[in-house]
Coordinates of C-alpha atoms in Angstrom, one line a residue:
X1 CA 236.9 133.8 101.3
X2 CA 233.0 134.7 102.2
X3 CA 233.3 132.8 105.6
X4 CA 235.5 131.5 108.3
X5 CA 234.4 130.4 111.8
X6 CA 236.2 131.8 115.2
X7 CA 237.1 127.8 117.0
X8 CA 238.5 127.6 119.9
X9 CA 241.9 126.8 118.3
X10 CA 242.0 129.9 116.5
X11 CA 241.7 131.9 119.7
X12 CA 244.7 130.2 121.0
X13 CA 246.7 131.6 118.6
X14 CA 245.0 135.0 118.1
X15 CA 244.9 135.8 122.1
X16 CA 247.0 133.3 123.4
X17 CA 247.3 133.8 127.4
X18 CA 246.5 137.3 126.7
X19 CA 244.6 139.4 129.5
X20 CA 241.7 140.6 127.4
X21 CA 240.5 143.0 130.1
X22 CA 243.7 145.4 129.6
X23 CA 242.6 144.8 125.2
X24 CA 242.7 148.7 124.3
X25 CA 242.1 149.3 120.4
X26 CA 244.0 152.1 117.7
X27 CA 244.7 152.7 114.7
X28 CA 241.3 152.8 112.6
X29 CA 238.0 151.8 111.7
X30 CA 238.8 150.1 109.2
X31 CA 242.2 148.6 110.4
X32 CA 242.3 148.4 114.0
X33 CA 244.9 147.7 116.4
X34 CA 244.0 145.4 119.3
X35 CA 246.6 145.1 122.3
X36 CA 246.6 143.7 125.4
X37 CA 248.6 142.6 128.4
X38 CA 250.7 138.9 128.9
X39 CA 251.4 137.8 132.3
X40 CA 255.1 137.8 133.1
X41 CA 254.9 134.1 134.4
X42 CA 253.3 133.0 131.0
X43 CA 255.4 135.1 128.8
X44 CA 258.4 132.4 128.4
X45 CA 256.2 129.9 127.1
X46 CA 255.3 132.6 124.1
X47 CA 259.1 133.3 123.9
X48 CA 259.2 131.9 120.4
X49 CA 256.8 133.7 118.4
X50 CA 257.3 137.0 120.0
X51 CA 257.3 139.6 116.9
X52 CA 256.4 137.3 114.1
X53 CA 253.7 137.3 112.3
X54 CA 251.2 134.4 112.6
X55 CA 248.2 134.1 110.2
X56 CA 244.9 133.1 112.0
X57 CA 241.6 131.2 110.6
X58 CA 241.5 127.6 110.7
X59 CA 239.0 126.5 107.8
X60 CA 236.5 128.4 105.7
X61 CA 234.4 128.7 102.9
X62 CA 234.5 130.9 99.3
X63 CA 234.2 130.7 95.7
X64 CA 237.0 129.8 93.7
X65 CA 237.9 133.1 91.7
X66 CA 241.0 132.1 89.7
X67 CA 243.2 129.1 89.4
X68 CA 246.2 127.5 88.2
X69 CA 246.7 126.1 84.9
X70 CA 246.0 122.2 85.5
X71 CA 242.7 121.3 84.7
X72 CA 242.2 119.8 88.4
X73 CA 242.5 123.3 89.1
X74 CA 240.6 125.0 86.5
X75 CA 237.2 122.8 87.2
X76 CA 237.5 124.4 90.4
X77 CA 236.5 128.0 88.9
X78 CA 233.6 129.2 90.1
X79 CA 232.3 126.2 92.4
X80 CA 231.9 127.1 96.2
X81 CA 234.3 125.2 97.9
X82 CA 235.6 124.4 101.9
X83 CA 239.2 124.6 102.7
X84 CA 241.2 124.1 106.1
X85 CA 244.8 125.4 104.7
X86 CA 244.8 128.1 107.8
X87 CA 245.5 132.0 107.5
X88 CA 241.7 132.0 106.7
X89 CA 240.9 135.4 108.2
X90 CA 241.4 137.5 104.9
X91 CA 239.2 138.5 102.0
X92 CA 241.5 136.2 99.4
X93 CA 243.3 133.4 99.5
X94 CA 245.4 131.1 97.4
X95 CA 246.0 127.1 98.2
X96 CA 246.0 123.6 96.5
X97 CA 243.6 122.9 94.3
X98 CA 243.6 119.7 95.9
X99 CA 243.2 120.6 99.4
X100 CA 239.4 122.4 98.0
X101 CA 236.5 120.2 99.1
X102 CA 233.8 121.2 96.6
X103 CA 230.6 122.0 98.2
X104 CA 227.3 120.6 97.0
X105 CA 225.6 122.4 94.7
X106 CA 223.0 124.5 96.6
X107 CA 225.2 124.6 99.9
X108 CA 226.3 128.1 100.7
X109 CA 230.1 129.2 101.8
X110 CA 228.0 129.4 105.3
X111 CA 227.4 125.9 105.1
X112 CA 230.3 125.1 104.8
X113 CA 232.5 127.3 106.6
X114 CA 232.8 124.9 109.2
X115 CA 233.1 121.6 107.5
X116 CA 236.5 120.4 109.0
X117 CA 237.3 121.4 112.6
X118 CA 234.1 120.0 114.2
X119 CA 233.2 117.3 111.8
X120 CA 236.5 115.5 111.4
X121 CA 236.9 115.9 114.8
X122 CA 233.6 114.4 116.1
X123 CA 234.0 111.4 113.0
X124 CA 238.0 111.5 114.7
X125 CA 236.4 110.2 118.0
X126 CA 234.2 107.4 116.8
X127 CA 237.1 106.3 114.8
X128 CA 239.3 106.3 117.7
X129 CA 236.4 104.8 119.5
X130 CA 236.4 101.9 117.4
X131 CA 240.1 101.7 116.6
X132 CA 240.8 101.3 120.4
X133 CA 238.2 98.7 121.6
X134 CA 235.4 100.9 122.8
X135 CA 231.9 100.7 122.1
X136 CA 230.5 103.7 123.6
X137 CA 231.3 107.4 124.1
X138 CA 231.7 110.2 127.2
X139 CA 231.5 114.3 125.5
X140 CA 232.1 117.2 128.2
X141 CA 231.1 120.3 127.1
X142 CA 228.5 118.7 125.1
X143 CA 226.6 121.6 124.5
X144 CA 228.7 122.8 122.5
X145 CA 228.7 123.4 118.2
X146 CA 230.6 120.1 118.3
X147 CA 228.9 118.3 121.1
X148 CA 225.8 118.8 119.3
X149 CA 227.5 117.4 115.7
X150 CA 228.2 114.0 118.4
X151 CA 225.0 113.8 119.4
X152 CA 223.6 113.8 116.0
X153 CA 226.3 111.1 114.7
X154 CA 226.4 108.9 117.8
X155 CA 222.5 108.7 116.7
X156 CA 223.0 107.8 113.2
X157 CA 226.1 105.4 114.1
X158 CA 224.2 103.9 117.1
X159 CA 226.9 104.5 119.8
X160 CA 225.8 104.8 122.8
X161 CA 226.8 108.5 124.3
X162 CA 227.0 110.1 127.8
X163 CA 227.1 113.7 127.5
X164 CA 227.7 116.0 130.3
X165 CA 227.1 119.4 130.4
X166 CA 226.7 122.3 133.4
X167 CA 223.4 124.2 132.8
X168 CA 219.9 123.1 132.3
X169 CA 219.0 124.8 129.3
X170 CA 222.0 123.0 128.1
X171 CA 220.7 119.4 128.8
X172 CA 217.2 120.6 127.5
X173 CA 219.2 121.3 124.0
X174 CA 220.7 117.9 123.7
X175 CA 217.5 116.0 124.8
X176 CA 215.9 118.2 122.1
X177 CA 218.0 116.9 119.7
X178 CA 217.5 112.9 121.0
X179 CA 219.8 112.7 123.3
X180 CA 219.5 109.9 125.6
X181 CA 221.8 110.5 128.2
X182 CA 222.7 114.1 129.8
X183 CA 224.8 114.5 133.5
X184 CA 224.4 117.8 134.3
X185 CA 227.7 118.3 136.6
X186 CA 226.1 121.2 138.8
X187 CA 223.6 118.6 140.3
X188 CA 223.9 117.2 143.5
X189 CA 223.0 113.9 141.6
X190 CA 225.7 114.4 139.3
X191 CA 228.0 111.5 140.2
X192 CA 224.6 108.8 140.6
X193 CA 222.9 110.0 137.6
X194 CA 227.2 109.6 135.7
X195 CA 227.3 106.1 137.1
X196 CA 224.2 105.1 136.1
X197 CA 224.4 106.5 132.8
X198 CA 227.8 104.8 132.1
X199 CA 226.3 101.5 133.4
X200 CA 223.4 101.7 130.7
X201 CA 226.4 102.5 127.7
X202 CA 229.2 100.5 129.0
X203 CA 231.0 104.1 127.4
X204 CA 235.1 103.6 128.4
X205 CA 235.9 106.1 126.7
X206 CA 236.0 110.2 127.1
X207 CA 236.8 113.0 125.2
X208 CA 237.2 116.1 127.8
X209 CA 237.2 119.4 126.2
X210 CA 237.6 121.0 130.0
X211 CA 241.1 119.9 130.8
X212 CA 241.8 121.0 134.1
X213 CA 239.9 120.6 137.2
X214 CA 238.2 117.2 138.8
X215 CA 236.2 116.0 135.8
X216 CA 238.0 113.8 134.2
X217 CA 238.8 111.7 137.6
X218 CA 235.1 111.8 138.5
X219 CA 234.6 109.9 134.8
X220 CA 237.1 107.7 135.3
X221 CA 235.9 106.8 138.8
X222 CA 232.2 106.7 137.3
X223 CA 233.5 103.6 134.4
X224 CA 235.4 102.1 137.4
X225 CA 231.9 101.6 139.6
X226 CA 230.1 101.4 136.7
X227 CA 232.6 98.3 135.4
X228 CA 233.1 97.2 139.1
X229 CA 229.2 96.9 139.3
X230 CA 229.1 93.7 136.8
X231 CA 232.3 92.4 137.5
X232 CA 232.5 88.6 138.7
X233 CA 235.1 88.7 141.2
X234 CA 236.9 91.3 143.2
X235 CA 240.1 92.4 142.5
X236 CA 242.3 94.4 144.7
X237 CA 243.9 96.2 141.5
X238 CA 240.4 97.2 140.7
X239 CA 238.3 95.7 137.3
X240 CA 240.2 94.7 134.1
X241 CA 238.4 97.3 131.5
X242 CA 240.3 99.8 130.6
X243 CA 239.6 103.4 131.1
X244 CA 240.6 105.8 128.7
X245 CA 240.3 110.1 129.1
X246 CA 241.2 111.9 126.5
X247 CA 242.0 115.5 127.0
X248 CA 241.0 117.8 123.7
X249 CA 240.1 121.4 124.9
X250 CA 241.7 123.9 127.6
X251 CA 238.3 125.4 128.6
X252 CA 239.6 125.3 132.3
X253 CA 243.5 126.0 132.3
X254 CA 244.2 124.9 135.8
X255 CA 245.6 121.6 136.7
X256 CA 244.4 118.0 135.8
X257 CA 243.9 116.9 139.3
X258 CA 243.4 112.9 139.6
X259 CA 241.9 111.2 142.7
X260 CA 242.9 107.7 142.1
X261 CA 239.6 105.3 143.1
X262 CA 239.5 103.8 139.7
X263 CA 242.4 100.8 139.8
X264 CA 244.7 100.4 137.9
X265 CA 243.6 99.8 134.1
X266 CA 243.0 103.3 133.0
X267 CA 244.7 106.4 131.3
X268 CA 244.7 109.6 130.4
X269 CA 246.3 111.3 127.1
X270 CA 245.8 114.2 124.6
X271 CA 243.8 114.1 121.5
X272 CA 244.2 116.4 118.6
X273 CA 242.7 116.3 115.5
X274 CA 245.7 116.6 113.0
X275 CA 247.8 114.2 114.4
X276 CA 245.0 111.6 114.2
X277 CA 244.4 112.2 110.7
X278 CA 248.1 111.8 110.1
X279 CA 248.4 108.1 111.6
X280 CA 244.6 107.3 110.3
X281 CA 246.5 107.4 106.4
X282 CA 245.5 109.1 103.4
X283 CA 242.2 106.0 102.2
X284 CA 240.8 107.1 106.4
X285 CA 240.7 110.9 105.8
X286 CA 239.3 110.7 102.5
X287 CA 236.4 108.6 103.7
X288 CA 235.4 110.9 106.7
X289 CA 235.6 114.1 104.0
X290 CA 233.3 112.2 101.8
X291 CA 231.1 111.6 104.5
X292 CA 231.2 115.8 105.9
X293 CA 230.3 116.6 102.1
X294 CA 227.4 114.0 102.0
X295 CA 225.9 115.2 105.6
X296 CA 227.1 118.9 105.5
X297 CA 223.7 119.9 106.2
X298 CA 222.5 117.7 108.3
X299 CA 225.0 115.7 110.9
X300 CA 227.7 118.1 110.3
X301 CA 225.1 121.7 110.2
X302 CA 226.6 124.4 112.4
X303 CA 225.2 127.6 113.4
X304 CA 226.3 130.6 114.6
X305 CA 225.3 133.4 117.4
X306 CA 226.8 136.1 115.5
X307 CA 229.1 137.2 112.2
X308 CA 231.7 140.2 111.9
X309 CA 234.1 141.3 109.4
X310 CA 237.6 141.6 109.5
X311 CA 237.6 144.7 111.2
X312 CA 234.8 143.7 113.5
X313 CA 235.8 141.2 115.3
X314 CA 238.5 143.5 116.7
X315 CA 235.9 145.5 118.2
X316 CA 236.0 144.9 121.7
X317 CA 232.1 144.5 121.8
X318 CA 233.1 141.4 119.6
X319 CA 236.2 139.9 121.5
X320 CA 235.0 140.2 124.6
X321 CA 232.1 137.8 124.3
X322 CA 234.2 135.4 122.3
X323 CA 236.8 135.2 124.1
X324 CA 234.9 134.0 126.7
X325 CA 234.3 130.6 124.9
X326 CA 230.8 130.3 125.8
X327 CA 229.2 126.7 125.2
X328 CA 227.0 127.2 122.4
X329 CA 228.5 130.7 121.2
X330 CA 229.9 131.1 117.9
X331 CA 231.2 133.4 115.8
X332 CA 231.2 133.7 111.6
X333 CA 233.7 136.0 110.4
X334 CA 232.5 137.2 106.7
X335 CA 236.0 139.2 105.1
X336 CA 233.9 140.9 102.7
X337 CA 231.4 142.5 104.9
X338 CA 232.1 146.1 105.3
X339 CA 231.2 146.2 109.5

């Protein structure tokens, strides 16, 4: 394994509801010990993986160094390949030969370190997009490593996006990149310049990374003016297009709070990447793959802020800025690496 990004799923698992600010570190340099406090009122909802051990690292990239007999597996030797089989946070590891996506040839275990999380999952929402009836798309968050993959895709695929991000350096990003439409939602304009945006797009539909908080009402009252604006007649029960939220991300943990101006044709679910892929079927998810491998460099190009070893990224100079979850931060683990 030569890389493995830090995603926000993996911190869920490695700090959980941990409170990072009580982190202290032992044992060595080289193997270091990192523990911190859990909240008593949080602690029964960790009840069932208290002292067991739980392998971190979500995807990565490495060169194949040995393999099995078959000869699926055998080509394999040598060729720089991208896996997501978890536990990726170590300097070797062994899984299918047929879960290995082989890299093309020039692209480096960088390149492709990141080639499932945030490119199956921004391909997941334009297939749920167009699975469910919608014809154009609402990011939060869009700053981010994955809201800038969307922007790119939603370009190439011609959907019409509405991203919405808090900082103006962050909407200077995405309009760098071509995007058309950015709601900043620290403006005072914020809900005129959301309305008007989702007017232009018709967009229905909205993937929320935030979770808690007010933003996922204010987008569903936005599609309700916005769909209310054209409609023919009035309706007491409020327009007849539905309204769909989908909650991905937990980057605010406090309540989903709902103020309900937006009738009655609307909802609001989770999303998650692997359960998608599971109902999409087996002829879905190889076609999206195929696609990741074609545009690994381009659509699907991450980058990172930063890279650590193993034994880095329990220095608290590391885990404190990470933890943090910082649009547009993101961390490359490198196993190998020696600091």
């Amino acid at each position: 394994v030569e890389a493995s990004p830090i995603n926000p799923s993996d911190l869920g698992l490695l700090i959980a509801s941990a409170d990072m600010s009580t982190a202290t570190v032992a044992g060595t340099p080289e193997r270091p010990v990192v523990t911190a406090s859990v909240g008593e009122a949080t602690l029964g909802a960790l009840s069932a993986r208290l002292d067991k051990s739980l392998p971190v690292g979500n995807e990565g990239a490495g060169t194949v160094v040995a393999a099995g007999a078959s000869s699926a597996a055998q080509a394999l030797v040598g060729e720089t390949v991208a896996i997501a089989g978890g536990a990726m946070y170590t300097q070797y590891r062994a899984v299918d030969a047929s879960a290995c996506l082989v890299l093309p040839e020039g692209t480096t275990a960088r390149d492709g370190a990141s080639s499932f999380v945030n490119p199956m999952t921004a391909l997941g929402m334009t297939e749920t997009m167009r699975r469910e009836g919608h014809s154009g798309l609402v990011h939060t968050a869009a700053a981010s490593n994955l809201g800038q993959m969307l922007v790119k895709l939603c370009q190439k695929d011609g959907i019409p996006l509405v991203n919405i991000v808090r900082k103006p350096e962050q909407e200077k990003l995405l309009r760098s990149l071509g995007a058309s439409y950015v709601c900043n939602s620290a403006s005072p304009s914020f809900s005129t310049d959301l309305v008007e945006a989702l007017r232009a797009t018709s967009a229905t539909l909205a993937f929320d990374a935030t979770g808690g908080g007010t933003l996922a009402s204010q987008i569903l009252n936005g599609m309700e003016e916005a769909a209310s604006s054209t409609a023919a007649e009035y309706s007491r029960y409020g327009s007849s297009v539905h309204k769909q939220v989908y909650i991905y991300g937990a980057l605010d943990t406090g309540p989903t709070v709902l103020t309900r101006n937006f009738g009655m044709a609307w909802g609001v679910g989770g999303w998650l990447l692997t359960p998608f892929l599971q109902g999409a079927g087996a002829e879905t998810f190889g076609r999206l793959r195929a696609r990741v491998a074609a545009e690994l460099t381009t659509t699907f190009a991450s980058s990172y802020t930063r890279e650590v070893s193993l034994a880095g990224m329990l220095n608290p100079d590391a885990f404190n800025e990470y933890v943090k979850r910082a649009t547009g931060e993101k961390f490359l683990v490198t196993p190998h690496a020696l600091s």
